[in-house]
mmCIF file with all atom_site columns, C-alpha atoms in Angstrom:
data_model
loop_
_atom_site.group_PDB
_atom_site.id
_atom_site.type_symbol
_atom_site.label_atom_id
_atom_site.label_alt_id
_atom_site.label_comp_id
_atom_site.label_asym_id
_atom_site.label_entity_id
_atom_site.label_seq_id
_atom_site.pdbx_PDB_ins_code
_atom_site.Cartn_x
_atom_site.Cartn_y
_atom_site.Cartn_z
_atom_site.occupancy
_atom_site.B_iso_or_equiv
_atom_site.pdbx_formal_charge
_atom_site.auth_seq_id
_atom_site.auth_comp_id
_atom_site.auth_asym_id
_atom_site.auth_atom_id
_atom_site.pdbx_PDB_model_num
ATOM 1   C CA . MET A 1 1   ? 0.136   -0.182  -0.035 1.00 60.00 ? 558 MET A CA 1
ATOM 2   C CA . SER A 1 2   ? 1.318   3.325   -1.151 1.00 64.00 ? 559 SER A CA 1
ATOM 3   C CA . ILE A 1 3   ? 0.163   6.534   1.098  1.00 59.00 ? 560 ILE A CA 1
ATOM 4   C CA . ARG A 1 4   ? 0.814   10.086  0.333  1.00 61.00 ? 561 ARG A CA 1
ATOM 5   C CA . ILE A 1 5   ? 0.489   13.028  2.287  1.00 58.00 ? 562 ILE A CA 1
ATOM 6   C CA . ASP A 1 6   ? 0.886   16.305  0.717  1.00 67.00 ? 563 ASP A CA 1
ATOM 7   C CA . ARG A 1 7   ? -0.353  18.761  3.281  1.00 61.00 ? 564 ARG A CA 1
ATOM 8   C CA . VAL A 1 8   ? -0.352  18.881  7.029  1.00 61.00 ? 565 VAL A CA 1
ATOM 9   C CA . VAL A 1 9   ? -2.178  21.967  7.735  1.00 61.00 ? 566 VAL A CA 1
ATOM 10  C CA . THR A 1 10  ? -5.762  21.555  6.510  1.00 65.00 ? 567 THR A CA 1
ATOM 11  C CA . ARG A 1 11  ? -7.663  23.799  8.867  1.00 66.00 ? 568 ARG A CA 1
ATOM 12  C CA . GLY A 1 12  ? -10.083 21.166  8.590  1.00 59.00 ? 569 GLY A CA 1
ATOM 13  C CA . GLY A 1 13  ? -9.849  20.500  12.672 1.00 63.00 ? 570 GLY A CA 1
ATOM 14  C CA . ASP A 1 14  ? -10.137 24.162  13.488 1.00 65.00 ? 571 ASP A CA 1
ATOM 15  C CA . THR A 1 15  ? -13.693 23.967  14.826 1.00 66.00 ? 572 THR A CA 1
ATOM 16  C CA . GLY A 1 16  ? -13.272 21.042  17.051 1.00 76.00 ? 573 GLY A CA 1
ATOM 17  C CA . GLN A 1 17  ? -14.259 18.250  14.655 1.00 74.00 ? 574 GLN A CA 1
ATOM 18  C CA . THR A 1 18  ? -11.949 15.764  12.461 1.00 76.00 ? 575 THR A CA 1
ATOM 19  C CA . ALA A 1 19  ? -12.453 12.949  10.131 1.00 74.00 ? 576 ALA A CA 1
ATOM 20  C CA . LEU A 1 20  ? -12.522 9.592   10.243 1.00 71.00 ? 577 LEU A CA 1
ATOM 21  C CA . GLY A 1 21  ? -11.027 7.374   8.087  1.00 73.00 ? 578 GLY A CA 1
ATOM 22  C CA . ASN A 1 22  ? -14.150 7.029   5.859  1.00 75.00 ? 579 ASN A CA 1
ATOM 23  C CA . GLY A 1 23  ? -14.614 10.821  5.878  1.00 73.00 ? 580 GLY A CA 1
ATOM 24  C CA . THR A 1 24  ? -17.126 11.421  8.679  1.00 80.00 ? 581 THR A CA 1
ATOM 25  C CA . ARG A 1 25  ? -16.568 14.412  10.564 1.00 84.00 ? 582 ARG A CA 1
ATOM 26  C CA . VAL A 1 26  ? -16.789 13.785  14.465 1.00 78.00 ? 583 VAL A CA 1
ATOM 27  C CA . ALA A 1 27  ? -15.688 16.124  17.434 1.00 75.00 ? 584 ALA A CA 1
ATOM 28  C CA . LYS A 1 28  ? -12.277 15.736  18.533 1.00 77.00 ? 585 LYS A CA 1
ATOM 29  C CA . ASP A 1 29  ? -13.215 14.606  22.201 1.00 78.00 ? 586 ASP A CA 1
ATOM 30  C CA . SER A 1 30  ? -15.643 11.679  20.733 1.00 87.00 ? 587 SER A CA 1
ATOM 31  C CA . VAL A 1 31  ? -15.193 8.251   22.269 1.00 93.00 ? 588 VAL A CA 1
ATOM 32  C CA . ARG A 1 32  ? -13.554 6.824   19.031 1.00 91.00 ? 589 ARG A CA 1
ATOM 33  C CA . ILE A 1 33  ? -10.977 9.852   18.883 1.00 93.00 ? 590 ILE A CA 1
ATOM 34  C CA . GLU A 1 34  ? -10.126 9.652   22.463 1.00 95.00 ? 591 GLU A CA 1
ATOM 35  C CA . ALA A 1 35  ? -9.280  6.035   21.813 1.00 96.00 ? 592 ALA A CA 1
ATOM 36  C CA . LEU A 1 36  ? -7.173  6.765   18.750 1.00 96.00 ? 593 LEU A CA 1
ATOM 37  C CA . GLY A 1 37  ? -5.279  9.580   20.740 1.00 95.00 ? 594 GLY A CA 1
ATOM 38  C CA . ALA A 1 38  ? -4.602  7.048   23.508 1.00 97.00 ? 595 ALA A CA 1
ATOM 39  C CA . LEU A 1 39  ? -3.109  4.600   20.680 1.00 98.00 ? 596 LEU A CA 1
ATOM 40  C CA . ASP A 1 40  ? -1.055  7.362   19.079 1.00 96.00 ? 597 ASP A CA 1
ATOM 41  C CA . GLU A 1 41  ? 0.266   8.287   22.519 1.00 98.00 ? 598 GLU A CA 1
ATOM 42  C CA . ALA A 1 42  ? 1.240   4.382   22.995 1.00 98.00 ? 599 ALA A CA 1
ATOM 43  C CA . ASN A 1 43  ? 2.875   4.545   19.950 1.00 98.00 ? 600 ASN A CA 1
ATOM 44  C CA . ALA A 1 44  ? 5.032   7.579   20.641 1.00 98.00 ? 601 ALA A CA 1
ATOM 45  C CA . VAL A 1 45  ? 6.115   6.072   24.041 1.00 98.00 ? 602 VAL A CA 1
ATOM 46  C CA . ILE A 1 46  ? 6.934   2.665   22.297 1.00 98.00 ? 603 ILE A CA 1
ATOM 47  C CA . GLY A 1 47  ? 9.003   4.812   19.976 1.00 97.00 ? 604 GLY A CA 1
ATOM 48  C CA . LEU A 1 48  ? 10.810  6.234   22.720 1.00 97.00 ? 605 LEU A CA 1
ATOM 49  C CA . LEU A 1 49  ? 11.566  2.908   24.205 1.00 98.00 ? 606 LEU A CA 1
ATOM 50  C CA . ARG A 1 50  ? 12.649  1.839   20.997 1.00 97.00 ? 607 ARG A CA 1
ATOM 51  C CA . ALA A 1 51  ? 15.081  4.620   20.829 1.00 97.00 ? 608 ALA A CA 1
ATOM 52  C CA . THR A 1 52  ? 16.728  3.273   24.035 1.00 96.00 ? 609 THR A CA 1
ATOM 53  C CA . LEU A 1 53  ? 17.257  -0.436  22.736 1.00 96.00 ? 610 LEU A CA 1
ATOM 54  C CA . PRO A 1 54  ? 20.229  -1.432  20.748 1.00 93.00 ? 611 PRO A CA 1
ATOM 55  C CA . ALA A 1 55  ? 19.678  -3.006  17.478 1.00 93.00 ? 612 ALA A CA 1
ATOM 56  C CA . GLY A 1 56  ? 18.599  -6.720  17.974 1.00 95.00 ? 613 GLY A CA 1
ATOM 57  C CA . ARG A 1 57  ? 15.482  -8.923  18.670 1.00 96.00 ? 614 ARG A CA 1
ATOM 58  C CA . ASN A 1 58  ? 13.885  -6.390  21.057 1.00 97.00 ? 615 ASN A CA 1
ATOM 59  C CA . ALA A 1 59  ? 14.195  -3.304  18.865 1.00 97.00 ? 616 ALA A CA 1
ATOM 60  C CA . ARG A 1 60  ? 12.961  -5.479  15.623 1.00 97.00 ? 617 ARG A CA 1
ATOM 61  C CA . PHE A 1 61  ? 9.838   -6.935  17.674 1.00 98.00 ? 618 PHE A CA 1
ATOM 62  C CA . ILE A 1 62  ? 8.985   -3.172  19.036 1.00 98.00 ? 619 ILE A CA 1
ATOM 63  C CA . ALA A 1 63  ? 9.315   -1.859  15.658 1.00 97.00 ? 620 ALA A CA 1
ATOM 64  C CA . TRP A 1 64  ? 6.627   -4.498  14.460 1.00 97.00 ? 621 TRP A CA 1
ATOM 65  C CA . LEU A 1 65  ? 4.489   -3.647  17.510 1.00 98.00 ? 622 LEU A CA 1
ATOM 66  C CA . GLN A 1 66  ? 4.588   -0.232  16.247 1.00 98.00 ? 623 GLN A CA 1
ATOM 67  C CA . GLY A 1 67  ? 3.208   -1.265  12.794 1.00 96.00 ? 624 GLY A CA 1
ATOM 68  C CA . LEU A 1 68  ? 0.471   -3.338  14.638 1.00 97.00 ? 625 LEU A CA 1
ATOM 69  C CA . LEU A 1 69  ? -0.762  -0.145  16.751 1.00 97.00 ? 626 LEU A CA 1
ATOM 70  C CA . PHE A 1 70  ? -1.144  1.665   13.412 1.00 94.00 ? 627 PHE A CA 1
ATOM 71  C CA . ASP A 1 71  ? -3.192  -1.400  11.915 1.00 95.00 ? 628 ASP A CA 1
ATOM 72  C CA . ILE A 1 72  ? -5.295  -1.197  15.104 1.00 96.00 ? 629 ILE A CA 1
ATOM 73  C CA . GLY A 1 73  ? -5.906  2.518   14.556 1.00 95.00 ? 630 GLY A CA 1
ATOM 74  C CA . GLY A 1 74  ? -6.639  1.951   10.892 1.00 92.00 ? 631 GLY A CA 1
ATOM 75  C CA . VAL A 1 75  ? -9.302  -0.501  12.109 1.00 94.00 ? 632 VAL A CA 1
ATOM 76  C CA . VAL A 1 76  ? -10.634 1.848   14.876 1.00 94.00 ? 633 VAL A CA 1
ATOM 77  C CA . CYS A 1 77  ? -10.664 4.956   12.468 1.00 90.00 ? 634 CYS A CA 1
ATOM 78  C CA . MET A 1 78  ? -12.970 3.030   9.830  1.00 87.00 ? 635 MET A CA 1
ATOM 79  C CA . PRO A 1 79  ? -16.195 2.318   11.736 1.00 84.00 ? 636 PRO A CA 1
ATOM 80  C CA . ALA A 1 80  ? -18.134 -0.482  10.313 1.00 80.00 ? 637 ALA A CA 1
ATOM 81  C CA . ASN A 1 81  ? -21.012 -2.819  11.580 1.00 76.00 ? 638 ASN A CA 1
ATOM 82  C CA . PRO A 1 82  ? -19.898 -5.725  11.819 1.00 81.00 ? 639 PRO A CA 1
ATOM 83  C CA . PRO A 1 83  ? -16.188 -4.107  12.545 1.00 79.00 ? 640 PRO A CA 1
ATOM 84  C CA . ARG A 1 84  ? -13.456 -4.646  9.912  1.00 84.00 ? 641 ARG A CA 1
ATOM 85  C CA . ALA A 1 85  ? -11.110 -7.615  11.150 1.00 86.00 ? 642 ALA A CA 1
ATOM 86  C CA . LEU A 1 86  ? -7.895  -6.841  12.284 1.00 88.00 ? 643 LEU A CA 1
ATOM 87  C CA . ALA A 1 87  ? -5.653  -8.199  9.655  1.00 87.00 ? 644 ALA A CA 1
ATOM 88  C CA . GLN A 1 88  ? -3.452  -11.056 11.334 1.00 91.00 ? 645 GLN A CA 1
ATOM 89  C CA . GLY A 1 89  ? -4.829  -10.302 14.752 1.00 92.00 ? 646 GLY A CA 1
ATOM 90  C CA . ALA A 1 90  ? -4.805  -13.710 16.112 1.00 94.00 ? 647 ALA A CA 1
ATOM 91  C CA . VAL A 1 91  ? -1.461  -14.149 14.739 1.00 96.00 ? 648 VAL A CA 1
ATOM 92  C CA . ALA A 1 92  ? -0.442  -10.863 16.500 1.00 96.00 ? 649 ALA A CA 1
ATOM 93  C CA . VAL A 1 93  ? -1.743  -12.247 19.764 1.00 97.00 ? 650 VAL A CA 1
ATOM 94  C CA . LYS A 1 94  ? 0.004   -15.260 19.350 1.00 98.00 ? 651 LYS A CA 1
ATOM 95  C CA . ALA A 1 95  ? 3.531   -13.631 18.547 1.00 98.00 ? 652 ALA A CA 1
ATOM 96  C CA . MET A 1 96  ? 3.111   -11.594 21.623 1.00 98.00 ? 653 MET A CA 1
ATOM 97  C CA . GLU A 1 97  ? 2.329   -14.473 24.024 1.00 98.00 ? 654 GLU A CA 1
ATOM 98  C CA . ASP A 1 98  ? 5.230   -16.172 22.283 1.00 98.00 ? 655 ASP A CA 1
ATOM 99  C CA . GLU A 1 99  ? 7.758   -13.263 22.972 1.00 98.00 ? 656 GLU A CA 1
ATOM 100 C CA . VAL A 1 100 ? 6.575   -13.157 26.399 1.00 98.00 ? 657 VAL A CA 1
ATOM 101 C CA . GLU A 1 101 ? 7.364   -16.714 27.004 1.00 98.00 ? 658 GLU A CA 1
ATOM 102 C CA . HIS A 1 102 ? 10.823  -16.459 25.390 1.00 97.00 ? 659 HIS A CA 1
ATOM 103 C CA . LEU A 1 103 ? 11.774  -13.536 27.754 1.00 97.00 ? 660 LEU A CA 1
ATOM 104 C CA . ARG A 1 104 ? 10.100  -15.042 30.818 1.00 96.00 ? 661 ARG A CA 1
ATOM 105 C CA . ALA A 1 105 ? 12.340  -18.177 30.458 1.00 96.00 ? 662 ALA A CA 1
ATOM 106 C CA . HIS A 1 106 ? 15.191  -16.327 31.673 1.00 94.00 ? 663 HIS A CA 1
ATOM 107 C CA . ILE A 1 107 ? 13.551  -14.275 34.416 1.00 97.00 ? 664 ILE A CA 1
ATOM 108 C CA . PRO A 1 108 ? 12.804  -15.437 37.737 1.00 95.00 ? 665 PRO A CA 1
ATOM 109 C CA . PRO A 1 109 ? 9.224   -15.490 39.287 1.00 93.00 ? 666 PRO A CA 1
ATOM 110 C CA . LEU A 1 110 ? 8.104   -12.411 41.141 1.00 91.00 ? 667 LEU A CA 1
ATOM 111 C CA . ALA A 1 111 ? 8.518   -12.404 45.081 1.00 88.00 ? 668 ALA A CA 1
ATOM 112 C CA . SER A 1 112 ? 7.071   -8.621  45.358 1.00 91.00 ? 669 SER A CA 1
ATOM 113 C CA . PHE A 1 113 ? 5.632   -5.963  43.085 1.00 94.00 ? 670 PHE A CA 1
ATOM 114 C CA . VAL A 1 114 ? 7.661   -4.366  40.883 1.00 94.00 ? 671 VAL A CA 1
ATOM 115 C CA . LEU A 1 115 ? 7.979   -0.551  40.657 1.00 93.00 ? 672 LEU A CA 1
ATOM 116 C CA . PRO A 1 116 ? 8.401   1.205   37.431 1.00 95.00 ? 673 PRO A CA 1
ATOM 117 C CA . GLY A 1 117 ? 12.111  2.129   37.050 1.00 95.00 ? 674 GLY A CA 1
ATOM 118 C CA . GLY A 1 118 ? 15.501  0.550   37.072 1.00 95.00 ? 675 GLY A CA 1
ATOM 119 C CA . THR A 1 119 ? 17.245  0.779   33.771 1.00 96.00 ? 676 THR A CA 1
ATOM 120 C CA . MET A 1 120 ? 16.518  3.731   31.408 1.00 97.00 ? 677 MET A CA 1
ATOM 121 C CA . ALA A 1 121 ? 15.169  1.183   28.890 1.00 97.00 ? 678 ALA A CA 1
ATOM 122 C CA . ALA A 1 122 ? 13.241  -0.812  31.575 1.00 97.00 ? 679 ALA A CA 1
ATOM 123 C CA . ALA A 1 123 ? 11.854  2.682   32.505 1.00 97.00 ? 680 ALA A CA 1
ATOM 124 C CA . HIS A 1 124 ? 10.647  3.294   29.383 1.00 98.00 ? 681 HIS A CA 1
ATOM 125 C CA . ALA A 1 125 ? 9.282   -0.362  28.824 1.00 98.00 ? 682 ALA A CA 1
ATOM 126 C CA . HIS A 1 126 ? 7.168   0.484   32.191 1.00 98.00 ? 683 HIS A CA 1
ATOM 127 C CA . LEU A 1 127 ? 6.099   3.696   30.945 1.00 98.00 ? 684 LEU A CA 1
ATOM 128 C CA . ALA A 1 128 ? 4.898   2.370   27.768 1.00 98.00 ? 685 ALA A CA 1
ATOM 129 C CA . ARG A 1 129 ? 2.891   -0.240  29.480 1.00 98.00 ? 686 ARG A CA 1
ATOM 130 C CA . THR A 1 130 ? 0.984   2.276   31.385 1.00 98.00 ? 687 THR A CA 1
ATOM 131 C CA . VAL A 1 131 ? 0.524   4.133   28.257 1.00 98.00 ? 688 VAL A CA 1
ATOM 132 C CA . VAL A 1 132 ? -0.711  1.087   26.675 1.00 98.00 ? 689 VAL A CA 1
ATOM 133 C CA . ARG A 1 133 ? -3.106  0.274   29.151 1.00 98.00 ? 690 ARG A CA 1
ATOM 134 C CA . ARG A 1 134 ? -4.494  3.677   28.980 1.00 98.00 ? 691 ARG A CA 1
ATOM 135 C CA . ALA A 1 135 ? -5.363  2.847   25.181 1.00 98.00 ? 692 ALA A CA 1
ATOM 136 C CA . GLU A 1 136 ? -6.900  -0.379  26.402 1.00 98.00 ? 693 GLU A CA 1
ATOM 137 C CA . ARG A 1 137 ? -8.980  1.508   28.605 1.00 98.00 ? 694 ARG A CA 1
ATOM 138 C CA . ARG A 1 138 ? -10.381 4.157   25.984 1.00 97.00 ? 695 ARG A CA 1
ATOM 139 C CA . LEU A 1 139 ? -10.874 1.188   23.546 1.00 97.00 ? 696 LEU A CA 1
ATOM 140 C CA . ALA A 1 140 ? -12.974 -0.665  26.267 1.00 97.00 ? 697 ALA A CA 1
ATOM 141 C CA . THR A 1 141 ? -15.200 2.683   26.443 1.00 97.00 ? 698 THR A CA 1
ATOM 142 C CA . LEU A 1 142 ? -15.615 2.538   22.911 1.00 96.00 ? 699 LEU A CA 1
ATOM 143 C CA . ALA A 1 143 ? -16.364 -1.210  22.858 1.00 94.00 ? 700 ALA A CA 1
ATOM 144 C CA . ARG A 1 144 ? -19.434 -0.575  25.271 1.00 94.00 ? 701 ARG A CA 1
ATOM 145 C CA . SER A 1 145 ? -21.074 1.337   22.570 1.00 91.00 ? 702 SER A CA 1
ATOM 146 C CA . GLU A 1 146 ? -19.770 -0.440  19.259 1.00 90.00 ? 703 GLU A CA 1
ATOM 147 C CA . ASN A 1 147 ? -18.383 -3.595  18.665 1.00 89.00 ? 704 ASN A CA 1
ATOM 148 C CA . ILE A 1 148 ? -14.731 -3.407  17.729 1.00 91.00 ? 705 ILE A CA 1
ATOM 149 C CA . GLY A 1 149 ? -14.043 -7.163  17.324 1.00 87.00 ? 706 GLY A CA 1
ATOM 150 C CA . PRO A 1 150 ? -12.393 -9.300  19.862 1.00 89.00 ? 707 PRO A CA 1
ATOM 151 C CA . ASP A 1 151 ? -8.842  -9.075  18.380 1.00 94.00 ? 708 ASP A CA 1
ATOM 152 C CA . ILE A 1 152 ? -7.940  -5.508  19.602 1.00 96.00 ? 709 ILE A CA 1
ATOM 153 C CA . PRO A 1 153 ? -8.890  -5.751  22.927 1.00 96.00 ? 710 PRO A CA 1
ATOM 154 C CA . ALA A 1 154 ? -6.559  -9.126  23.243 1.00 96.00 ? 711 ALA A CA 1
ATOM 155 C CA . CYS A 1 155 ? -3.942  -7.362  21.415 1.00 97.00 ? 712 CYS A CA 1
ATOM 156 C CA . MET A 1 156 ? -3.576  -4.448  23.844 1.00 97.00 ? 713 MET A CA 1
ATOM 157 C CA . ASN A 1 157 ? -3.894  -6.685  26.412 1.00 97.00 ? 714 ASN A CA 1
ATOM 158 C CA . ARG A 1 158 ? -1.102  -8.763  25.413 1.00 98.00 ? 715 ARG A CA 1
ATOM 159 C CA . LEU A 1 159 ? 0.732   -5.688  24.540 1.00 98.00 ? 716 LEU A CA 1
ATOM 160 C CA . SER A 1 160 ? 0.765   -4.516  28.178 1.00 98.00 ? 717 SER A CA 1
ATOM 161 C CA . ASP A 1 161 ? 2.029   -7.915  29.178 1.00 98.00 ? 718 ASP A CA 1
ATOM 162 C CA . TYR A 1 162 ? 4.558   -8.070  26.847 1.00 98.00 ? 719 TYR A CA 1
ATOM 163 C CA . LEU A 1 163 ? 5.998   -4.574  27.826 1.00 98.00 ? 720 LEU A CA 1
ATOM 164 C CA . PHE A 1 164 ? 5.729   -5.585  31.795 1.00 98.00 ? 721 PHE A CA 1
ATOM 165 C CA . VAL A 1 165 ? 7.854   -8.808  30.792 1.00 98.00 ? 722 VAL A CA 1
ATOM 166 C CA . LEU A 1 166 ? 10.211  -6.554  28.576 1.00 98.00 ? 723 LEU A CA 1
ATOM 167 C CA . GLY A 1 167 ? 10.915  -4.364  31.362 1.00 98.00 ? 724 GLY A CA 1
ATOM 168 C CA . ARG A 1 168 ? 12.060  -6.821  33.729 1.00 97.00 ? 725 ARG A CA 1
ATOM 169 C CA . HIS A 1 169 ? 14.069  -8.375  31.023 1.00 98.00 ? 726 HIS A CA 1
ATOM 170 C CA . LEU A 1 170 ? 15.685  -4.834  30.276 1.00 97.00 ? 727 LEU A CA 1
ATOM 171 C CA . ASN A 1 171 ? 16.572  -4.742  34.101 1.00 97.00 ? 728 ASN A CA 1
ATOM 172 C CA . ASP A 1 172 ? 18.937  -7.858  33.803 1.00 96.00 ? 729 ASP A CA 1
ATOM 173 C CA . ASN A 1 173 ? 16.411  -10.424 33.730 1.00 96.00 ? 730 ASN A CA 1
ATOM 174 C CA . GLY A 1 174 ? 14.629  -9.179  36.889 1.00 95.00 ? 731 GLY A CA 1
ATOM 175 C CA . ALA A 1 175 ? 18.015  -8.772  38.981 1.00 93.00 ? 732 ALA A CA 1
ATOM 176 C CA . GLY A 1 176 ? 17.727  -4.868  38.784 1.00 94.00 ? 733 GLY A CA 1
ATOM 177 C CA . ASP A 1 177 ? 14.000  -4.878  39.253 1.00 94.00 ? 734 ASP A CA 1
ATOM 178 C CA . LEU A 1 178 ? 12.911  -2.213  41.727 1.00 93.00 ? 735 LEU A CA 1
ATOM 179 C CA . THR A 1 179 ? 10.417  -4.018  44.198 1.00 91.00 ? 736 THR A CA 1
ATOM 180 C CA . TRP A 1 180 ? 7.443   -2.611  46.557 1.00 91.00 ? 737 TRP A CA 1
ATOM 181 C CA . THR A 1 181 ? 8.017   -2.957  50.345 1.00 88.00 ? 738 THR A CA 1
ATOM 182 C CA . PRO A 1 182 ? 4.738   -2.657  52.012 1.00 87.00 ? 739 PRO A CA 1
ATOM 183 C CA . ALA A 1 183 ? 4.368   0.191   54.789 1.00 82.00 ? 740 ALA A CA 1
ATOM 184 C CA . SER A 1 184 ? 8.055   0.925   54.436 1.00 78.00 ? 741 SER A CA 1
ATOM 185 C CA . PRO A 1 185 ? 9.360   3.621   56.442 1.00 82.00 ? 742 PRO A CA 1
ATOM 186 C CA . PRO A 1 186 ? 10.510  7.063   54.914 1.00 84.00 ? 743 PRO A CA 1
ATOM 187 C CA . PRO A 1 187 ? 14.360  7.388   54.309 1.00 84.00 ? 744 PRO A CA 1
ATOM 188 C CA . THR A 1 188 ? 16.205  9.091   57.240 1.00 86.00 ? 745 THR A CA 1
ATOM 189 C CA . ALA A 1 189 ? 18.313  12.198  56.523 1.00 81.00 ? 746 ALA A CA 1
ATOM 190 C CA . GLU A 1 190 ? 22.287  11.249  55.976 1.00 77.00 ? 747 GLU A CA 1
#
């Protein structure tokens, strides 16, 4: 598929409306546009994560995930009843599950909750996970009023699972995880 974008400034959104992929004009704060915006934020934060990774398997998988998020956005921006199927949706879910298991094979089980942080790359993975969860919530809101199909919610759920496990992997396979200690006292002055 070839895409050509000749203009960025269109002035079409100056009145608080925007166009969906099928040309329908909707309010910029509609449930569908909120979901699309959350997908865009998720993709941007995943791009930030990708920028912290060396070339290799994880970076290639993250690049593929960014394309998947665009595919999801393509389905969401074209309302249809029944909804358009997400191309390769089941394949994408399986690929993320397989990648989670590949990473998890080298990570010990958790003995506590993990705090976001550790290495810069792990912190970006945790941030990406939280933004993906927000996109997942916005899509769930949309799904209450319209059928978006089963593959999109499943993909978003697996994506956040993957990002959590990737964060642990990027923290020396869990050895560098920051863990939560319930009701810990504040640090003392030095």
